[in-house]
Structures are given as C-alpha cells and as structure tokens.
Amino acid sequence: MNCINAGKEFQINCRGKLLDLSSGPKIMGILNTTPDSFFDGGTFHKTQGKVDLDRALEHALEMIREGASIIDIGGESSRPGAEKISVREEIMRTIPLIELLQRKTDIIISIDTWKAEVAEKAFKAGAHMVNDISGFTFDGDLPGVCSQYRAAAVLMHTPVKPESMQWSTDTGSGKGDILARVSCFLEQSIAVAEKNSIHDLIIDPGFGFGKSVEENFQLLAGLRSLQALKRPILAGLSRKSFLGHAITPKGEEILPPSERLTATITADTIALMNGASILRVHDVEAAAQCLRVLEAMKRF
C-alpha cells in the first residue's frame, strides 16, 4: 500500500505497519541517545558515554503511554555546530535500543539519520521509517536502502549540514521567499524518492534548520501552502531557539530550552491549525492534550 491521498487524509505504510492519519494528527516522540543534543543531550547516557538502555526504553514506553504513535530514535545531534560522529558510534548508540524497543512494543520506530549505513542497520533491527534531516541530499545511497527495505521516509528541508549551521537569529538569509525555497527543495526530494520507488513519504519544512527567526515564523504562518505537495506535513517545533527569541524580553539573554514548553505548545497548535499531520515533540503528554483540545473543537 502506498501513500494514499484522500483529500487531507493520508495513510503511510511503514514496512507493513500502517500510520493512519485519517483519524487525526499523530505524535512522534523524540528519543535522543546523544550526549550533546540541545535539550535532552546526555539524558540517557551512563558513564563513559554508553547509552543507558533501560532508562531509554522506559522513557520510550512512557511516551507511548502518553500518546506517541512513533518513536524517533537519534544517535547524532543535529543542533547547529554539532560535532560529527562516526557511523560506528551512531550505530552503537541506536541499534541496541531499536532491537529492544521492537521486542517490547509494536510502536512504529523511526531512525533519525541521514546515513545509509546507519539506516540499513536500523531497518534490520526493526525500524520502520527513516527521518532524514537532509531530504535525501547528504547521502546518495540512502534512497536505495529505503527502497530495498520498503521503508517510509520523512524528508526534511535543510540548507547546510549541522556542523556549518547557526542557531536561529534575527538576521534573514537574504535568499528570497522561504516558503518557495522550502517547497522547491521538498519537491526535488520527493522526486528523488519516487525515482527510487519510495512513495510512503512525509515532508518536514525544517523549523530552526538554517533559518532566521523571521523565516521560521513565516514558515509557521504559511505552512498550509506546503499541502500543495500532497504529502502529510510533520512539524518539529519542540523547544526551538526561534521560539526562545519570541518569548524573551527585549535586551535579555534568550530563554533556554527548558523554559520554552508553553511557546512550543502554542506553536504546535498553530501548526495543527495550518495543516500539520504529525508533531515531533519532546513533551508527548503536553502535545496530546493540545490534540485533544483541537479535537473537541471539531464537535462545534
């Protein structure tokens, strides 16, 4: 079964598991096994940099109980300026957890990577989709691997690799309309996927990735325009720095990620009202409450 577009309703086949978006938006819970992610870096690490599998598994199960439909497992930080790690290290941080999680639950598991070798190991371990921040632009072998394993894919817009990226700033990029640039990029990513017979696709505009504060808000306000690409939209807004800029009093140091939850839920609500089908979040229970409020409104 391929991606089915029934008006605004989508169904995504994730290696035999159906992500049914026809009944309403879904939540992707973030599970970073990295020591340096911008919000939860090091949370699931023991001494000497080893992943605490028991603690990471319990957090995944907690997110599922709170309402997550997908668990997104990442082993390399994509924050601006993040240090690159080896494929071997990324595999060590993610694959044991994927193997453990797929034995304990039937949740859809996503591997957050742009590397074909990591993705293949993840699929062999039981992952169902890849979440590629590069939209199939960093590793030319990744589309072939996804096609081979019949995996679904999240294609995100990013203009540069994380090590060359900056945090969202008040300075615009000067490269024209952000919505047009993102749409053009994602259209090309979709074309690459379809050329490789990958049709179960989700698109992500890449909030916070190489974009100014102003551009991020332009994307949020105009998110509905991306529905023209006829793919479900994922919004990854959770505790991003551009939200910190918006809520910080003028002249003060930007509020840290730990103080951006309310701003995140506000942005999530706007994204859902502007056509998002999936929220990628750190705080699943808060996002689930947001979904329930919007669902209650539909009765009136």
PDB file of C-alpha atoms in Angstrom, residues 40-279:
ATOM      1  CA  ASP A  40      17.996  16.407  26.295  1.00  0.00           C
ATOM      2  CA  GLY A  41      21.628  15.687  25.491  1.00  0.00           C
ATOM      3  CA  GLY A  42      23.134  13.119  27.835  1.00  0.00           C
ATOM      4  CA  THR A  43      19.824  12.242  29.472  1.00  0.00           C
ATOM      5  CA  PHE A  44      20.112   8.573  28.571  1.00  0.00           C
ATOM      6  CA  HIS A  45      23.847   8.111  28.973  1.00  0.00           C
ATOM      7  CA  LYS A  46      25.791   6.288  31.628  1.00  0.00           C
ATOM      8  CA  THR A  47      29.415   6.968  32.403  1.00  0.00           C
ATOM      9  CA  GLN A  48      31.943   6.709  29.568  1.00  0.00           C
ATOM     10  CA  GLY A  49      29.304   7.764  27.049  1.00  0.00           C
ATOM     11  CA  LYS A  50      27.393   4.481  26.961  1.00  0.00           C
ATOM     12  CA  VAL A  51      23.628   4.546  26.400  1.00  0.00           C
ATOM     13  CA  ASP A  52      21.536   3.570  29.423  1.00  0.00           C
ATOM     14  CA  LEU A  53      19.237   1.174  27.564  1.00  0.00           C
ATOM     15  CA  ASP A  54      16.912   0.518  30.492  1.00  0.00           C
ATOM     16  CA  ARG A  55      16.321   4.205  31.108  1.00  0.00           C
ATOM     17  CA  ALA A  56      15.918   4.990  27.404  1.00  0.00           C
ATOM     18  CA  LEU A  57      13.452   2.113  26.985  1.00  0.00           C
ATOM     19  CA  GLU A  58      11.382   3.258  29.949  1.00  0.00           C
ATOM     20  CA  HIS A  59      11.201   6.768  28.502  1.00  0.00           C
ATOM     21  CA  ALA A  60      10.066   5.360  25.157  1.00  0.00           C
ATOM     22  CA  LEU A  61       7.357   3.290  26.857  1.00  0.00           C
ATOM     23  CA  GLU A  62       6.281   6.342  28.846  1.00  0.00           C
ATOM     24  CA  MET A  63       5.906   8.378  25.641  1.00  0.00           C
ATOM     25  CA  ILE A  64       3.830   5.581  24.134  1.00  0.00           C
ATOM     26  CA  ARG A  65       1.563   5.562  27.197  1.00  0.00           C
ATOM     27  CA  GLU A  66       1.186   9.322  26.872  1.00  0.00           C
ATOM     28  CA  GLY A  67       0.040   9.059  23.260  1.00  0.00           C
ATOM     29  CA  ALA A  68       3.007   8.801  20.878  1.00  0.00           C
ATOM     30  CA  SER A  69       2.354   6.869  17.660  1.00  0.00           C
ATOM     31  CA  ILE A  70       6.000   6.971  16.540  1.00  0.00           C
ATOM     32  CA  ILE A  71       9.266   6.894  18.496  1.00  0.00           C
ATOM     33  CA  ASP A  72      12.088   8.707  16.698  1.00  0.00           C
ATOM     34  CA  ILE A  73      15.494   7.437  17.824  1.00  0.00           C
ATOM     35  CA  GLY A  74      18.551   9.526  17.032  1.00  0.00           C
ATOM     36  CA  GLY A  75      22.215   8.911  17.797  1.00  0.00           C
ATOM     37  CA  GLU A  76      23.831  12.030  16.344  1.00  0.00           C
ATOM     38  CA  SER A  77      22.917  15.563  17.339  1.00  0.00           C
ATOM     39  CA  SER A  78      21.670  17.809  14.527  1.00  0.00           C
ATOM     40  CA  ARG A  79      21.891  21.002  16.590  1.00  0.00           C
ATOM     41  CA  PRO A  80      23.821  23.853  14.937  1.00  0.00           C
ATOM     42  CA  GLY A  81      27.550  23.313  15.255  1.00  0.00           C
ATOM     43  CA  ALA A  82      27.124  19.701  16.374  1.00  0.00           C
ATOM     44  CA  GLU A  83      30.229  17.550  16.314  1.00  0.00           C
ATOM     45  CA  LYS A  84      30.255  14.830  13.671  1.00  0.00           C
ATOM     46  CA  ILE A  85      30.495  11.248  14.882  1.00  0.00           C
ATOM     47  CA  SER A  86      31.427   8.037  13.109  1.00  0.00           C
ATOM     48  CA  VAL A  87      28.911   5.649  11.595  1.00  0.00           C
ATOM     49  CA  ARG A  88      30.122   3.037  14.079  1.00  0.00           C
ATOM     50  CA  GLU A  89      29.404   5.302  17.048  1.00  0.00           C
ATOM     51  CA  GLU A  90      25.950   6.236  15.724  1.00  0.00           C
ATOM     52  CA  ILE A  91      25.107   2.547  15.264  1.00  0.00           C
ATOM     53  CA  MET A  92      26.266   1.727  18.793  1.00  0.00           C
ATOM     54  CA  ARG A  93      24.034   4.472  20.202  1.00  0.00           C
ATOM     55  CA  THR A  94      20.867   3.475  18.361  1.00  0.00           C
ATOM     56  CA  ILE A  95      20.645  -0.133  17.172  1.00  0.00           C
ATOM     57  CA  PRO A  96      20.555  -1.896  20.578  1.00  0.00           C
ATOM     58  CA  LEU A  97      17.704   0.389  21.647  1.00  0.00           C
ATOM     59  CA  ILE A  98      15.774  -0.252  18.432  1.00  0.00           C
ATOM     60  CA  GLU A  99      16.189  -4.010  18.899  1.00  0.00           C
ATOM     61  CA  LEU A 100      14.956  -3.755  22.481  1.00  0.00           C
ATOM     62  CA  LEU A 101      12.021  -1.466  21.703  1.00  0.00           C
ATOM     63  CA  GLN A 102      10.717  -3.580  18.822  1.00  0.00           C
ATOM     64  CA  ARG A 103      10.680  -6.613  21.109  1.00  0.00           C
ATOM     65  CA  LYS A 104       8.734  -4.796  23.821  1.00  0.00           C
ATOM     66  CA  THR A 105       6.121  -2.964  21.751  1.00  0.00           C
ATOM     67  CA  ASP A 106       4.550  -2.752  18.310  1.00  0.00           C
ATOM     68  CA  ILE A 107       5.084   1.019  18.023  1.00  0.00           C
ATOM     69  CA  ILE A 108       6.315   2.488  14.737  1.00  0.00           C
ATOM     70  CA  ILE A 109      10.052   3.127  15.135  1.00  0.00           C
ATOM     71  CA  SER A 110      11.848   5.854  13.214  1.00  0.00           C
ATOM     72  CA  ILE A 111      15.625   6.140  12.868  1.00  0.00           C
ATOM     73  CA  ASP A 112      16.756   9.765  12.837  1.00  0.00           C
ATOM     74  CA  THR A 113      19.730   9.640  10.486  1.00  0.00           C
ATOM     75  CA  TRP A 114      20.876  10.771   7.057  1.00  0.00           C
ATOM     76  CA  LYS A 115      23.400   7.953   6.699  1.00  0.00           C
ATOM     77  CA  ALA A 116      22.551   4.924   4.555  1.00  0.00           C
ATOM     78  CA  GLU A 117      24.692   2.527   6.585  1.00  0.00           C
ATOM     79  CA  VAL A 118      23.026   3.523   9.856  1.00  0.00           C
ATOM     80  CA  ALA A 119      19.566   3.309   8.305  1.00  0.00           C
ATOM     81  CA  GLU A 120      20.200  -0.186   6.938  1.00  0.00           C
ATOM     82  CA  LYS A 121      21.324  -1.432  10.347  1.00  0.00           C
ATOM     83  CA  ALA A 122      18.231   0.168  11.874  1.00  0.00           C
ATOM     84  CA  PHE A 123      15.887  -1.491   9.379  1.00  0.00           C
ATOM     85  CA  LYS A 124      17.494  -4.861  10.024  1.00  0.00           C
ATOM     86  CA  ALA A 125      16.960  -4.242  13.758  1.00  0.00           C
ATOM     87  CA  GLY A 126      13.266  -3.475  13.258  1.00  0.00           C
ATOM     88  CA  ALA A 127      12.900   0.230  12.423  1.00  0.00           C
ATOM     89  CA  HIS A 128      10.053   1.159  10.091  1.00  0.00           C
ATOM     90  CA  MET A 129      10.988   4.573   8.723  1.00  0.00           C
ATOM     91  CA  VAL A 130      13.884   6.967   8.356  1.00  0.00           C
ATOM     92  CA  ASN A 131      13.776  10.591   9.459  1.00  0.00           C
ATOM     93  CA  ASP A 132      16.326  12.274   7.183  1.00  0.00           C
ATOM     94  CA  ILE A 133      17.120  15.900   8.025  1.00  0.00           C
ATOM     95  CA  SER A 134      18.666  16.306   4.577  1.00  0.00           C
ATOM     96  CA  GLY A 135      15.733  15.217   2.452  1.00  0.00           C
ATOM     97  CA  PHE A 136      17.919  12.646   0.641  1.00  0.00           C
ATOM     98  CA  THR A 137      20.656  15.197  -0.165  1.00  0.00           C
ATOM     99  CA  PHE A 138      23.541  14.241   2.182  1.00  0.00           C
ATOM    100  CA  ASP A 139      23.926  10.552   1.325  1.00  0.00           C
ATOM    101  CA  GLY A 140      23.088   9.411  -2.182  1.00  0.00           C
ATOM    102  CA  ASP A 141      22.833   5.781  -1.062  1.00  0.00           C
ATOM    103  CA  LEU A 142      20.029   6.359   1.436  1.00  0.00           C
ATOM    104  CA  PRO A 143      17.120   6.321  -1.070  1.00  0.00           C
ATOM    105  CA  GLY A 144      18.251   2.936  -2.361  1.00  0.00           C
ATOM    106  CA  VAL A 145      18.392   1.486   1.137  1.00  0.00           C
ATOM    107  CA  CYS A 146      14.917   2.795   1.956  1.00  0.00           C
ATOM    108  CA  SER A 147      13.608   1.323  -1.270  1.00  0.00           C
ATOM    109  CA  GLN A 148      15.241  -2.048  -0.605  1.00  0.00           C
ATOM    110  CA  TYR A 149      13.604  -2.322   2.821  1.00  0.00           C
ATOM    111  CA  ARG A 150      10.337  -0.685   1.725  1.00  0.00           C
ATOM    112  CA  ALA A 151      10.682   1.864   4.492  1.00  0.00           C
ATOM    113  CA  ALA A 152       8.743   5.086   4.842  1.00  0.00           C
ATOM    114  CA  ALA A 153      10.697   8.352   4.926  1.00  0.00           C
ATOM    115  CA  VAL A 154      10.448  11.790   6.458  1.00  0.00           C
ATOM    116  CA  LEU A 155      12.077  14.270   4.107  1.00  0.00           C
ATOM    117  CA  MET A 156      13.176  17.489   5.795  1.00  0.00           C
ATOM    118  CA  HIS A 157      14.475  20.751   4.371  1.00  0.00           C
ATOM    119  CA  THR A 158      17.902  21.863   5.487  1.00  0.00           C
ATOM    120  CA  PRO A 159      20.252  24.112   3.508  1.00  0.00           C
ATOM    121  CA  VAL A 160      23.528  23.029   5.179  1.00  0.00           C
ATOM    122  CA  LYS A 161      24.974  20.306   7.382  1.00  0.00           C
ATOM    123  CA  PRO A 162      24.627  20.816  11.163  1.00  0.00           C
ATOM    124  CA  GLU A 163      28.332  21.491  11.684  1.00  0.00           C
ATOM    125  CA  SER A 164      28.024  24.538   9.384  1.00  0.00           C
ATOM    126  CA  MET A 165      24.672  25.705  10.746  1.00  0.00           C
ATOM    127  CA  GLN A 166      23.904  28.552  13.132  1.00  0.00           C
ATOM    128  CA  TRP A 167      21.135  28.907  15.692  1.00  0.00           C
ATOM    129  CA  SER A 168      18.080  30.866  14.517  1.00  0.00           C
ATOM    130  CA  THR A 169      18.992  34.531  14.528  1.00  0.00           C
ATOM    131  CA  ASP A 170      17.210  37.797  13.869  1.00  0.00           C
ATOM    132  CA  THR A 171      19.157  38.142  10.631  1.00  0.00           C
ATOM    133  CA  GLY A 172      17.418  36.951   7.481  1.00  0.00           C
ATOM    134  CA  SER A 173      19.147  34.818   4.879  1.00  0.00           C
ATOM    135  CA  GLY A 174      18.599  37.257   2.043  1.00  0.00           C
ATOM    136  CA  LYS A 175      17.799  34.410  -0.350  1.00  0.00           C
ATOM    137  CA  GLY A 176      14.215  35.199  -1.174  1.00  0.00           C
ATOM    138  CA  ASP A 177      10.901  33.716  -0.083  1.00  0.00           C
ATOM    139  CA  ILE A 178      11.457  30.964   2.467  1.00  0.00           C
ATOM    140  CA  LEU A 179       8.231  29.146   1.634  1.00  0.00           C
ATOM    141  CA  ALA A 180       9.169  28.994  -2.038  1.00  0.00           C
ATOM    142  CA  ARG A 181      12.662  27.730  -1.220  1.00  0.00           C
ATOM    143  CA  VAL A 182      11.406  25.048   1.137  1.00  0.00           C
ATOM    144  CA  SER A 183       8.688  23.946  -1.273  1.00  0.00           C
ATOM    145  CA  CYS A 184      11.135  23.697  -4.188  1.00  0.00           C
ATOM    146  CA  PHE A 185      13.628  21.713  -2.110  1.00  0.00           C
ATOM    147  CA  LEU A 186      10.993  19.267  -0.855  1.00  0.00           C
ATOM    148  CA  GLU A 187       9.559  18.845  -4.342  1.00  0.00           C
ATOM    149  CA  GLN A 188      13.013  17.758  -5.525  1.00  0.00           C
ATOM    150  CA  SER A 189      13.393  15.412  -2.535  1.00  0.00           C
ATOM    151  CA  ILE A 190      10.043  13.810  -3.349  1.00  0.00           C
ATOM    152  CA  ALA A 191      11.163  13.356  -6.963  1.00  0.00           C
ATOM    153  CA  VAL A 192      14.328  11.539  -5.809  1.00  0.00           C
ATOM    154  CA  ALA A 193      12.238   9.315  -3.534  1.00  0.00           C
ATOM    155  CA  GLU A 194       9.739   8.448  -6.263  1.00  0.00           C
ATOM    156  CA  LYS A 195      12.570   7.725  -8.707  1.00  0.00           C
ATOM    157  CA  ASN A 196      13.650   5.091  -6.182  1.00  0.00           C
ATOM    158  CA  SER A 197      10.085   3.745  -5.849  1.00  0.00           C
ATOM    159  CA  ILE A 198       9.600   5.254  -2.375  1.00  0.00           C
ATOM    160  CA  HIS A 199       6.061   6.568  -2.113  1.00  0.00           C
ATOM    161  CA  ASP A 200       5.316   6.498   1.619  1.00  0.00           C
ATOM    162  CA  LEU A 201       6.600   9.958   2.387  1.00  0.00           C
ATOM    163  CA  ILE A 202       6.181  12.686   4.988  1.00  0.00           C
ATOM    164  CA  ILE A 203       7.548  16.199   4.491  1.00  0.00           C
ATOM    165  CA  ASP A 204       9.102  18.460   7.121  1.00  0.00           C
ATOM    166  CA  PRO A 205       9.896  22.159   6.478  1.00  0.00           C
ATOM    167  CA  GLY A 206      12.808  22.007   8.919  1.00  0.00           C
ATOM    168  CA  PHE A 207      11.967  24.605  11.518  1.00  0.00           C
ATOM    169  CA  GLY A 208      15.157  26.015  13.027  1.00  0.00           C
ATOM    170  CA  PHE A 209      17.496  24.484  10.450  1.00  0.00           C
ATOM    171  CA  GLY A 210      19.470  27.262   8.768  1.00  0.00           C
ATOM    172  CA  LYS A 211      16.635  29.771   9.029  1.00  0.00           C
ATOM    173  CA  SER A 212      16.281  33.145  10.687  1.00  0.00           C
ATOM    174  CA  VAL A 213      13.717  33.794  13.421  1.00  0.00           C
ATOM    175  CA  GLU A 214      11.618  35.706  10.913  1.00  0.00           C
ATOM    176  CA  GLU A 215      11.814  32.901   8.344  1.00  0.00           C
ATOM    177  CA  ASN A 216      10.726  30.315  10.900  1.00  0.00           C
ATOM    178  CA  PHE A 217       7.612  32.316  11.712  1.00  0.00           C
ATOM    179  CA  GLN A 218       6.922  32.875   8.023  1.00  0.00           C
ATOM    180  CA  LEU A 219       7.059  29.101   7.578  1.00  0.00           C
ATOM    181  CA  LEU A 220       4.707  28.549  10.504  1.00  0.00           C
ATOM    182  CA  ALA A 221       2.215  31.115   9.230  1.00  0.00           C
ATOM    183  CA  GLY A 222       2.309  29.750   5.682  1.00  0.00           C
ATOM    184  CA  LEU A 223       2.586  26.049   6.491  1.00  0.00           C
ATOM    185  CA  ARG A 224      -0.686  25.227   4.761  1.00  0.00           C
ATOM    186  CA  SER A 225       0.854  26.146   1.388  1.00  0.00           C
ATOM    187  CA  LEU A 226       3.014  23.004   1.597  1.00  0.00           C
ATOM    188  CA  GLN A 227      -0.138  20.896   1.280  1.00  0.00           C
ATOM    189  CA  ALA A 228       0.227  21.550  -2.454  1.00  0.00           C
ATOM    190  CA  LEU A 229       2.944  18.874  -2.374  1.00  0.00           C
ATOM    191  CA  LYS A 230       0.223  16.355  -1.443  1.00  0.00           C
ATOM    192  CA  ARG A 231       2.163  14.757   1.398  1.00  0.00           C
ATOM    193  CA  PRO A 232       1.460  14.793   5.131  1.00  0.00           C
ATOM    194  CA  ILE A 233       3.363  17.525   6.952  1.00  0.00           C
ATOM    195  CA  LEU A 234       5.473  16.972  10.061  1.00  0.00           C
ATOM    196  CA  ALA A 235       6.178  19.968  12.296  1.00  0.00           C
ATOM    197  CA  GLY A 236       9.263  19.770  14.514  1.00  0.00           C
ATOM    198  CA  LEU A 237       8.922  22.845  16.695  1.00  0.00           C
ATOM    199  CA  SER A 238       9.769  21.433  20.086  1.00  0.00           C
ATOM    200  CA  ARG A 239      11.672  23.991  22.222  1.00  0.00           C
ATOM    201  CA  LYS A 240      13.419  25.502  19.169  1.00  0.00           C
ATOM    202  CA  SER A 241      15.548  28.613  19.562  1.00  0.00           C
ATOM    203  CA  PHE A 242      13.337  30.832  17.401  1.00  0.00           C
ATOM    204  CA  LEU A 243      10.580  30.325  19.964  1.00  0.00           C
ATOM    205  CA  GLY A 244      13.047  31.351  22.662  1.00  0.00           C
ATOM    206  CA  HIS A 245      13.710  34.587  20.769  1.00  0.00           C
ATOM    207  CA  ALA A 246       9.986  35.308  20.568  1.00  0.00           C
ATOM    208  CA  ILE A 247       9.301  34.900  24.297  1.00  0.00           C
ATOM    209  CA  THR A 248      12.449  36.516  25.695  1.00  0.00           C
ATOM    210  CA  PRO A 249      12.031  40.105  26.955  1.00  0.00           C
ATOM    211  CA  LYS A 250      13.929  42.593  24.807  1.00  0.00           C
ATOM    212  CA  GLY A 251      17.522  43.053  25.804  1.00  0.00           C
ATOM    213  CA  GLU A 252      17.733  39.904  27.904  1.00  0.00           C
ATOM    214  CA  GLU A 253      19.594  36.668  27.214  1.00  0.00           C
ATOM    215  CA  ILE A 254      17.490  34.199  25.235  1.00  0.00           C
ATOM    216  CA  LEU A 255      15.465  31.877  27.445  1.00  0.00           C
ATOM    217  CA  PRO A 256      16.869  28.316  27.483  1.00  0.00           C
ATOM    218  CA  PRO A 257      15.094  25.250  26.023  1.00  0.00           C
ATOM    219  CA  SER A 258      13.871  24.253  29.497  1.00  0.00           C
ATOM    220  CA  GLU A 259      11.671  27.371  29.561  1.00  0.00           C
ATOM    221  CA  ARG A 260      10.124  27.027  26.093  1.00  0.00           C
ATOM    222  CA  LEU A 261       7.343  24.481  26.687  1.00  0.00           C
ATOM    223  CA  THR A 262       4.446  26.942  26.644  1.00  0.00           C
ATOM    224  CA  ALA A 263       5.816  28.538  23.484  1.00  0.00           C
ATOM    225  CA  THR A 264       6.153  25.083  21.956  1.00  0.00           C
ATOM    226  CA  ILE A 265       2.529  24.160  22.625  1.00  0.00           C
ATOM    227  CA  THR A 266       1.408  27.484  21.180  1.00  0.00           C
ATOM    228  CA  ALA A 267       3.439  26.863  18.029  1.00  0.00           C
ATOM    229  CA  ASP A 268       2.216  23.252  17.825  1.00  0.00           C
ATOM    230  CA  THR A 269      -1.374  24.475  17.953  1.00  0.00           C
ATOM    231  CA  ILE A 270      -0.738  26.947  15.131  1.00  0.00           C
ATOM    232  CA  ALA A 271       0.940  24.226  13.075  1.00  0.00           C
ATOM    233  CA  LEU A 272      -2.001  21.853  13.520  1.00  0.00           C
ATOM    234  CA  MET A 273      -4.462  24.564  12.553  1.00  0.00           C
ATOM    235  CA  ASN A 274      -2.320  25.270   9.487  1.00  0.00           C
ATOM    236  CA  GLY A 275      -2.307  21.704   8.201  1.00  0.00           C
ATOM    237  CA  ALA A 276       0.313  19.700  10.122  1.00  0.00           C
ATOM    238  CA  SER A 277      -0.429  15.980  10.427  1.00  0.00           C
ATOM    239  CA  ILE A 278       2.404  14.994  12.786  1.00  0.00           C
ATOM    240  CA  LEU A 279       4.028  16.783  15.718  1.00  0.00           C
TER     241      LEU A 279
END
